[in-house]
mmCIF file of C-alpha atoms in Angstrom:
data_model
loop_
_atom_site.group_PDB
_atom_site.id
_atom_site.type_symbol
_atom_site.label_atom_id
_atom_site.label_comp_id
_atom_site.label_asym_id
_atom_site.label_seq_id
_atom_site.Cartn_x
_atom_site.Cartn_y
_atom_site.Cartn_z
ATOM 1 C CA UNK A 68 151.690 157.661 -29.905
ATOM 2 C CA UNK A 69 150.632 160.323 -27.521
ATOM 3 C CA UNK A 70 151.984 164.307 -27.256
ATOM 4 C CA UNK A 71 151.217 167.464 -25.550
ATOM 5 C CA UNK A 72 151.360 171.110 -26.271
ATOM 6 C CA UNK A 73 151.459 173.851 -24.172
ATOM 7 C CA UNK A 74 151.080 176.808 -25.762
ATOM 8 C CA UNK A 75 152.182 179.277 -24.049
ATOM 9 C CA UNK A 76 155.684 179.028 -22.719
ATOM 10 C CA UNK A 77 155.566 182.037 -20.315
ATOM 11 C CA UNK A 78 152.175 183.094 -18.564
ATOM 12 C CA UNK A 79 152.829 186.609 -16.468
ATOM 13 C CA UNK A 80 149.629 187.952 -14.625
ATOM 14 C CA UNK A 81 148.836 190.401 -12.204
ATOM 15 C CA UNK A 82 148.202 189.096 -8.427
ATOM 16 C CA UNK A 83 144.596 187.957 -7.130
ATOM 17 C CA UNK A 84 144.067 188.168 -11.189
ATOM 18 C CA UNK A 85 142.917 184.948 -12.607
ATOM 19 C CA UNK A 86 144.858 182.478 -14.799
ATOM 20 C CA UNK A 87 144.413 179.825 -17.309
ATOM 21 C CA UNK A 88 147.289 178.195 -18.578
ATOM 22 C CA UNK A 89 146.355 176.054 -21.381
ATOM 23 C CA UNK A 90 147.256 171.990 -22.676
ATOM 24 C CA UNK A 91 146.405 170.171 -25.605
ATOM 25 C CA UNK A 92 147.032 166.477 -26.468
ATOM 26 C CA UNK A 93 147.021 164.297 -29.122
ATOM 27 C CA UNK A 94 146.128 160.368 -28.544
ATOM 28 C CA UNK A 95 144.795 157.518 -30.668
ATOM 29 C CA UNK A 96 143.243 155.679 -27.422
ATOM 30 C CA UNK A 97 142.101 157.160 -24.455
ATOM 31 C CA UNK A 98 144.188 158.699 -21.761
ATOM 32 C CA UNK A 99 144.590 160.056 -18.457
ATOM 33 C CA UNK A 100 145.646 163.546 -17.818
ATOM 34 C CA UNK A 101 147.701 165.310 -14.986
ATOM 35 C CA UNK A 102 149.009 168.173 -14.369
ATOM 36 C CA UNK A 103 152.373 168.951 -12.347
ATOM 37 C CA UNK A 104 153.929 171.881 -10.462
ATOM 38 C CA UNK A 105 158.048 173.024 -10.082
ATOM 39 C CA UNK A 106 159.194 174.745 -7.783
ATOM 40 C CA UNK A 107 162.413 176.511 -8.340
ATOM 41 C CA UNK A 108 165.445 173.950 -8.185
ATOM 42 C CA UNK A 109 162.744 171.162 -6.906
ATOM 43 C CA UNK A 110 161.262 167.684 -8.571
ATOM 44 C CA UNK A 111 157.896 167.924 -9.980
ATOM 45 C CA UNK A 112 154.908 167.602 -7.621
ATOM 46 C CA UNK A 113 151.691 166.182 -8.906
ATOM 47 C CA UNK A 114 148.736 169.354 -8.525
ATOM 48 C CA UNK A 115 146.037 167.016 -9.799
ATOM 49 C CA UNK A 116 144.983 164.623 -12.252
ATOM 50 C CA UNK A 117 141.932 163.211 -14.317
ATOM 51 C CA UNK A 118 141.199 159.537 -14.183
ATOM 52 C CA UNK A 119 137.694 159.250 -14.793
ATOM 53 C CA UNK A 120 134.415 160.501 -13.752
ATOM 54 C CA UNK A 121 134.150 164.447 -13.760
ATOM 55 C CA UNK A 122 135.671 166.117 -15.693
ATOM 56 C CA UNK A 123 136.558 168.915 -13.716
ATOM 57 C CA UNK A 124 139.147 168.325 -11.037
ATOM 58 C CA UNK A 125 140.138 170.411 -8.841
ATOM 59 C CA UNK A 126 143.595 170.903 -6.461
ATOM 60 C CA UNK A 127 143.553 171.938 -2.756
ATOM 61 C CA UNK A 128 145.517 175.086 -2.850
ATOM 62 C CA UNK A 129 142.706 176.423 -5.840
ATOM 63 C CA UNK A 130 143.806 175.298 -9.492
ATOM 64 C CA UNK A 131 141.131 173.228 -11.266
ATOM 65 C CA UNK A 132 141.178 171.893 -14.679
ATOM 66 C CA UNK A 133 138.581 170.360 -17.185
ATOM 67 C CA UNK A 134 138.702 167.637 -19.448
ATOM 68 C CA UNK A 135 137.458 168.385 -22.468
ATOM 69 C CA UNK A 136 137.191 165.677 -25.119
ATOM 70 C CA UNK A 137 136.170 166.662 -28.029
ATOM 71 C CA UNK A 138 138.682 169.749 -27.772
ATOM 72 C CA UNK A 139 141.267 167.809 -26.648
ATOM 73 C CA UNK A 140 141.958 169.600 -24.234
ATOM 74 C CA UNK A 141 143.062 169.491 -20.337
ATOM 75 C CA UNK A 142 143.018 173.568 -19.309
ATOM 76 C CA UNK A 143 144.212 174.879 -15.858
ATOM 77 C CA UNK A 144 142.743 177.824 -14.379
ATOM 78 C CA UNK A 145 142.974 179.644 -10.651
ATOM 79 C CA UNK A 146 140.586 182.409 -10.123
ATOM 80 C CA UNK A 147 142.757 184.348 -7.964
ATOM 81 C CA UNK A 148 146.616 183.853 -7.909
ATOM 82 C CA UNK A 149 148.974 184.436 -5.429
ATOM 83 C CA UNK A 150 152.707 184.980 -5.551
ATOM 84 C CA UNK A 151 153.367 181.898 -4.167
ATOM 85 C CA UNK A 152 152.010 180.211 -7.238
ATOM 86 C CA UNK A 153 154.590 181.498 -8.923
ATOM 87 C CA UNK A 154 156.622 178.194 -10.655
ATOM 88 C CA UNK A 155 156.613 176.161 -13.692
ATOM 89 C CA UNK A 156 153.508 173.885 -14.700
ATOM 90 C CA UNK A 157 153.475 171.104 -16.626
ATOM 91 C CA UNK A 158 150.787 169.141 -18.394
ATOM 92 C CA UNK A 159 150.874 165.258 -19.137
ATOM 93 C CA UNK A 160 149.248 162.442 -20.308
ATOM 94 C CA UNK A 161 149.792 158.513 -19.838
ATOM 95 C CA UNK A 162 147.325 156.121 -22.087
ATOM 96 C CA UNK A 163 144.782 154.078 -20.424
ATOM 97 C CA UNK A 164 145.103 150.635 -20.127
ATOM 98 C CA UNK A 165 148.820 150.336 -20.916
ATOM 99 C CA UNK A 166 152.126 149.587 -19.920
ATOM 100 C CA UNK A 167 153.250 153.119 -21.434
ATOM 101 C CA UNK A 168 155.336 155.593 -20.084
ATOM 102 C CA UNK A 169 154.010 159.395 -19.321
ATOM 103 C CA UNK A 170 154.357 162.285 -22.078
ATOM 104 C CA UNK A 171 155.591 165.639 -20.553
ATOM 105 C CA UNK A 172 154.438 168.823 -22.326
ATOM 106 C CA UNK A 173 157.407 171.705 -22.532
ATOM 107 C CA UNK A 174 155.880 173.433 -19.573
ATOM 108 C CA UNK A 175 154.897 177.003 -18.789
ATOM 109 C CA UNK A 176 156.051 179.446 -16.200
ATOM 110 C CA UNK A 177 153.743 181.540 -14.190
ATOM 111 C CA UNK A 178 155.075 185.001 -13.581
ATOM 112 C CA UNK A 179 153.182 186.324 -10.618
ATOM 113 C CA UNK A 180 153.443 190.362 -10.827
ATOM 114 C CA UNK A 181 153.279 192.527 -7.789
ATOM 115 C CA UNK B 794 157.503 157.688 4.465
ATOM 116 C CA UNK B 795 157.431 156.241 0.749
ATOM 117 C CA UNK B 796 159.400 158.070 -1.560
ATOM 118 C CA UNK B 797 161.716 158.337 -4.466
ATOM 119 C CA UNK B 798 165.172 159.568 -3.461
ATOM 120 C CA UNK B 799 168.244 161.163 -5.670
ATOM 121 C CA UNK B 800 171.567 161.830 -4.318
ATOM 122 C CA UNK B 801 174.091 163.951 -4.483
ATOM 123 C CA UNK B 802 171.572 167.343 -4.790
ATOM 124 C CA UNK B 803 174.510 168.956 -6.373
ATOM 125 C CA UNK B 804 177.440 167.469 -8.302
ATOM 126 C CA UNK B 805 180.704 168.674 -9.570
ATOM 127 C CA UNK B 806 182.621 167.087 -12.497
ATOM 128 C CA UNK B 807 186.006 168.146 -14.251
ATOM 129 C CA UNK B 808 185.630 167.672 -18.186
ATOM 130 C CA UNK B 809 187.007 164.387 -19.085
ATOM 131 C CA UNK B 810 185.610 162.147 -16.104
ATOM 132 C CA UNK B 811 182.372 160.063 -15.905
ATOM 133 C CA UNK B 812 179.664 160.477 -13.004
ATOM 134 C CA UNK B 813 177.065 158.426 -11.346
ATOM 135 C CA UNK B 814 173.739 160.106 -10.443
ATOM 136 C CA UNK B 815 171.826 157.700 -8.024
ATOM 137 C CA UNK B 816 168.530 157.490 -7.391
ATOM 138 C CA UNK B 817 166.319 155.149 -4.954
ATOM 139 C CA UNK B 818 162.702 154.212 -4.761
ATOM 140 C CA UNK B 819 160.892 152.770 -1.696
ATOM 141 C CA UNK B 820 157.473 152.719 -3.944
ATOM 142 C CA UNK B 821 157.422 149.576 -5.549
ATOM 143 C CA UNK B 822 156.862 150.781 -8.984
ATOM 144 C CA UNK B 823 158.276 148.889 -11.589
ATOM 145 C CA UNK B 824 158.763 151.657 -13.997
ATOM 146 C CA UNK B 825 161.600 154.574 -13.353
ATOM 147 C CA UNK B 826 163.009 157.290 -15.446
ATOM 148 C CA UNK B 827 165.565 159.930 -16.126
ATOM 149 C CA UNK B 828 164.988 163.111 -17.595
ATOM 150 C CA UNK B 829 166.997 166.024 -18.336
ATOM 151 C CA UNK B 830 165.863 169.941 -18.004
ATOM 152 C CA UNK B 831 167.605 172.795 -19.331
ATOM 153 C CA UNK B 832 166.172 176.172 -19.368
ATOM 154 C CA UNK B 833 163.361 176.483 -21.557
ATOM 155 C CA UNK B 834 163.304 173.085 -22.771
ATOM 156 C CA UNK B 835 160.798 171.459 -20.285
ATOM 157 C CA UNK B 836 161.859 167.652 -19.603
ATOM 158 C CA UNK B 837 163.762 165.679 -21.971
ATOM 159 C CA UNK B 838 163.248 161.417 -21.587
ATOM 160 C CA UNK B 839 167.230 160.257 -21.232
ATOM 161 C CA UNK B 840 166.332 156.146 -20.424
ATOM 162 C CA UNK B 841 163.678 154.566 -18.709
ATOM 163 C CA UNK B 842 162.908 151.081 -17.382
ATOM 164 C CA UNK B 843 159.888 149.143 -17.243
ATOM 165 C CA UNK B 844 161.038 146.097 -15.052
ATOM 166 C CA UNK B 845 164.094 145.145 -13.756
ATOM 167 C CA UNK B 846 167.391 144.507 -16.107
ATOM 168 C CA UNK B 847 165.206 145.883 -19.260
ATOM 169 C CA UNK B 848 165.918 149.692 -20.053
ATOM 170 C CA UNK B 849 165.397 151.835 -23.302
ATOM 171 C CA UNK B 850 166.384 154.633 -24.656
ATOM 172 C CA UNK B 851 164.944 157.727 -24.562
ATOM 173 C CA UNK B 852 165.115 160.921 -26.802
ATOM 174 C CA UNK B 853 168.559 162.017 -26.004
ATOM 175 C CA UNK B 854 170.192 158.857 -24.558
ATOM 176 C CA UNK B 855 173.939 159.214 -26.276
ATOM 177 C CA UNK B 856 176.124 160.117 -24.088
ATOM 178 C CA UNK B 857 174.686 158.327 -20.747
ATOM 179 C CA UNK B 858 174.138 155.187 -19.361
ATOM 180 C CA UNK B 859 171.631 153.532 -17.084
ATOM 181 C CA UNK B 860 171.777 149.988 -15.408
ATOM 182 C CA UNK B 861 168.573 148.098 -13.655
ATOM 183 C CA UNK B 862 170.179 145.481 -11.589
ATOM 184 C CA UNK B 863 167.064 146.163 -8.957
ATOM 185 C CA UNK B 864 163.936 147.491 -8.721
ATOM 186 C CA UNK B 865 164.700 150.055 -6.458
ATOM 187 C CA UNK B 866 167.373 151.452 -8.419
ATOM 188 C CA UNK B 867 168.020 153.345 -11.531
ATOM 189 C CA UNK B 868 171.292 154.677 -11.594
ATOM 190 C CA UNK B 869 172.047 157.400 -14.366
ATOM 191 C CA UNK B 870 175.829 157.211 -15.401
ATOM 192 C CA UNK B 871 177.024 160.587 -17.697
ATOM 193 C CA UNK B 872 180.290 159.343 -19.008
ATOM 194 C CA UNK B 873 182.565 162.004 -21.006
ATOM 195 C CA UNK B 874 181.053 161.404 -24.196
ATOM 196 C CA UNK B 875 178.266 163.487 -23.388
ATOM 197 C CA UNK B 876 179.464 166.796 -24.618
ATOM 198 C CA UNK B 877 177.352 169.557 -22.737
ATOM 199 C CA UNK B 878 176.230 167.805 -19.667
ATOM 200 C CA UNK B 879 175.810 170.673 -17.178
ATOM 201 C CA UNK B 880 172.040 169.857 -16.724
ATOM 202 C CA UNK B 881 169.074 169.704 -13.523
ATOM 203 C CA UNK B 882 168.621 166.064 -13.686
ATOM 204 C CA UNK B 883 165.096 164.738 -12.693
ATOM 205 C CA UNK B 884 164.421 160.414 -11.749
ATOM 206 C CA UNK B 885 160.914 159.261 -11.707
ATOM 207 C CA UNK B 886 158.911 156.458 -10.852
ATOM 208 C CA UNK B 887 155.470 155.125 -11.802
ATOM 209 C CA UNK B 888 153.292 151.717 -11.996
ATOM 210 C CA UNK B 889 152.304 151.554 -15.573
ATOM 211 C CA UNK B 890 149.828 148.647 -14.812
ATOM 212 C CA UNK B 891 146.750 149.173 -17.081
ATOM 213 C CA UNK B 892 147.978 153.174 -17.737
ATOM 214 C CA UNK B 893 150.175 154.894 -15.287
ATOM 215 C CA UNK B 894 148.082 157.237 -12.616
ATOM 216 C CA UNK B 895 150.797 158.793 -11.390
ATOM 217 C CA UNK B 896 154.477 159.653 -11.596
ATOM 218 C CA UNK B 897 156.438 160.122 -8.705
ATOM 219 C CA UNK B 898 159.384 162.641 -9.126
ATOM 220 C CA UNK B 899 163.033 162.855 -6.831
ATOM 221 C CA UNK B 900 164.538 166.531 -5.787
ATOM 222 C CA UNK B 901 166.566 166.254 -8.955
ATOM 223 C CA UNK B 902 170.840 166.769 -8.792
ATOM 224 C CA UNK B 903 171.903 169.739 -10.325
ATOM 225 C CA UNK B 904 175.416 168.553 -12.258
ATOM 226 C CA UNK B 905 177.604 171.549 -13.247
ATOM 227 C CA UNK B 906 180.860 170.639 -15.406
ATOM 228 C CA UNK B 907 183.949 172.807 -14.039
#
């Protein structure tokens, strides 16, 4: 069975300040890795996602994230946030090579201060 | 445009009475789900189906129902069992063919008990 933490339930930071908000997993085979952004009363949208090759993936509008794994470990960081980044952020994983349905971390929500 | 679509965005129901959440895929995925969301309890799995007229239950299943008479739909049924069902309900679709890459997410129906 597969799971993911996010650690941090609530992330404020200071505009143009950077951010990492952080994911951890837990999976006896190997897995893929996404991330996803809410907007306030919207679905989720995917911001990117790890499949293979590099490990660091990046998103158009500036979020990357590295796949780390020995850590275990799927990290997303922006170098320079904006208010409009403000929204929840989700972390997930879906094992490889299965018929197996996605695992949602609890999600964290970016407070962008002024 | 390809999409997954849920309808009504927002739903009224009197205590007592049952209510059908709908939601439509034009993806061709053969796996959907239905999650709830309350505040500060990220997404919760409800059912989900991996091929038509199979379903299974998810974490907090009792009090809901779900049907999968075809692939393109996954209607979410709260019936008056379910005792505190003001909720932001989310439907989802993937292809979990060798590992899903990607889930796809509706707009979500906000259902508020009066």
């Amino acid at each position: 069975a597969q799971s993911v933490t996010q650690l941090d339930s609530q992330v404020p930071v200071f505009e143009e300040a950077p951010v990492e908000l952080r994911c951890n997993y837990s999976s006896s085979v190997s897995v893929y890795l996404f991330w996803y952004v809410q907007y306030p009363n919207q679905g989720l949208q995917l911001l990117l996602k790890y499949l293979s090759g590099s490990t660091l993936v990046e998103s158009i509008n500036g979020f990357e994230a590295e796949f780390n794994k020995s850590q275990t470990s799927f990290h997303l960081r922006k170098p320079s946030v904006h208010i409009s980044d403000t929204a929840e952020y989700f972390c997930a994983v879906s094992p490889m090579n299965r018929d197996d349905k996605i695992i949602f971390g609890k999600g964290t929500r970016l407070h962008i201060l002024p | 445009d390809g999409g997954i679509t849920q309808s009504p965005k927002y739903l009224f129901r009197k205590e007592g009475q049952n209510v059908t959440l709908s939601c439509e895929q034009n993806l061709n995925h053969d796996a959907m789900y239905w999650y709830r969301q309350d505040p500060g309890q990220g997404l919760r799995l409800i059912y989900y189906s991996q091929i038509v007229n199979d379903f299974q239950k998810g974490d907090i299943a009792e009090g809901y129902s779900v049907s999968r008479e075809k692939k393109e739909s996954f209607p979410l049924t709260v019936t008056s069992a379910q005792k505190n069902p003001t909720a932001f309900y989310l439907c989802a679709s993937s292809m979990p063919d060798r590992g899903n890459t990607e889930a796809f997410f509706g707009q979500g129906t906000r259902l508020t008990v009066v």
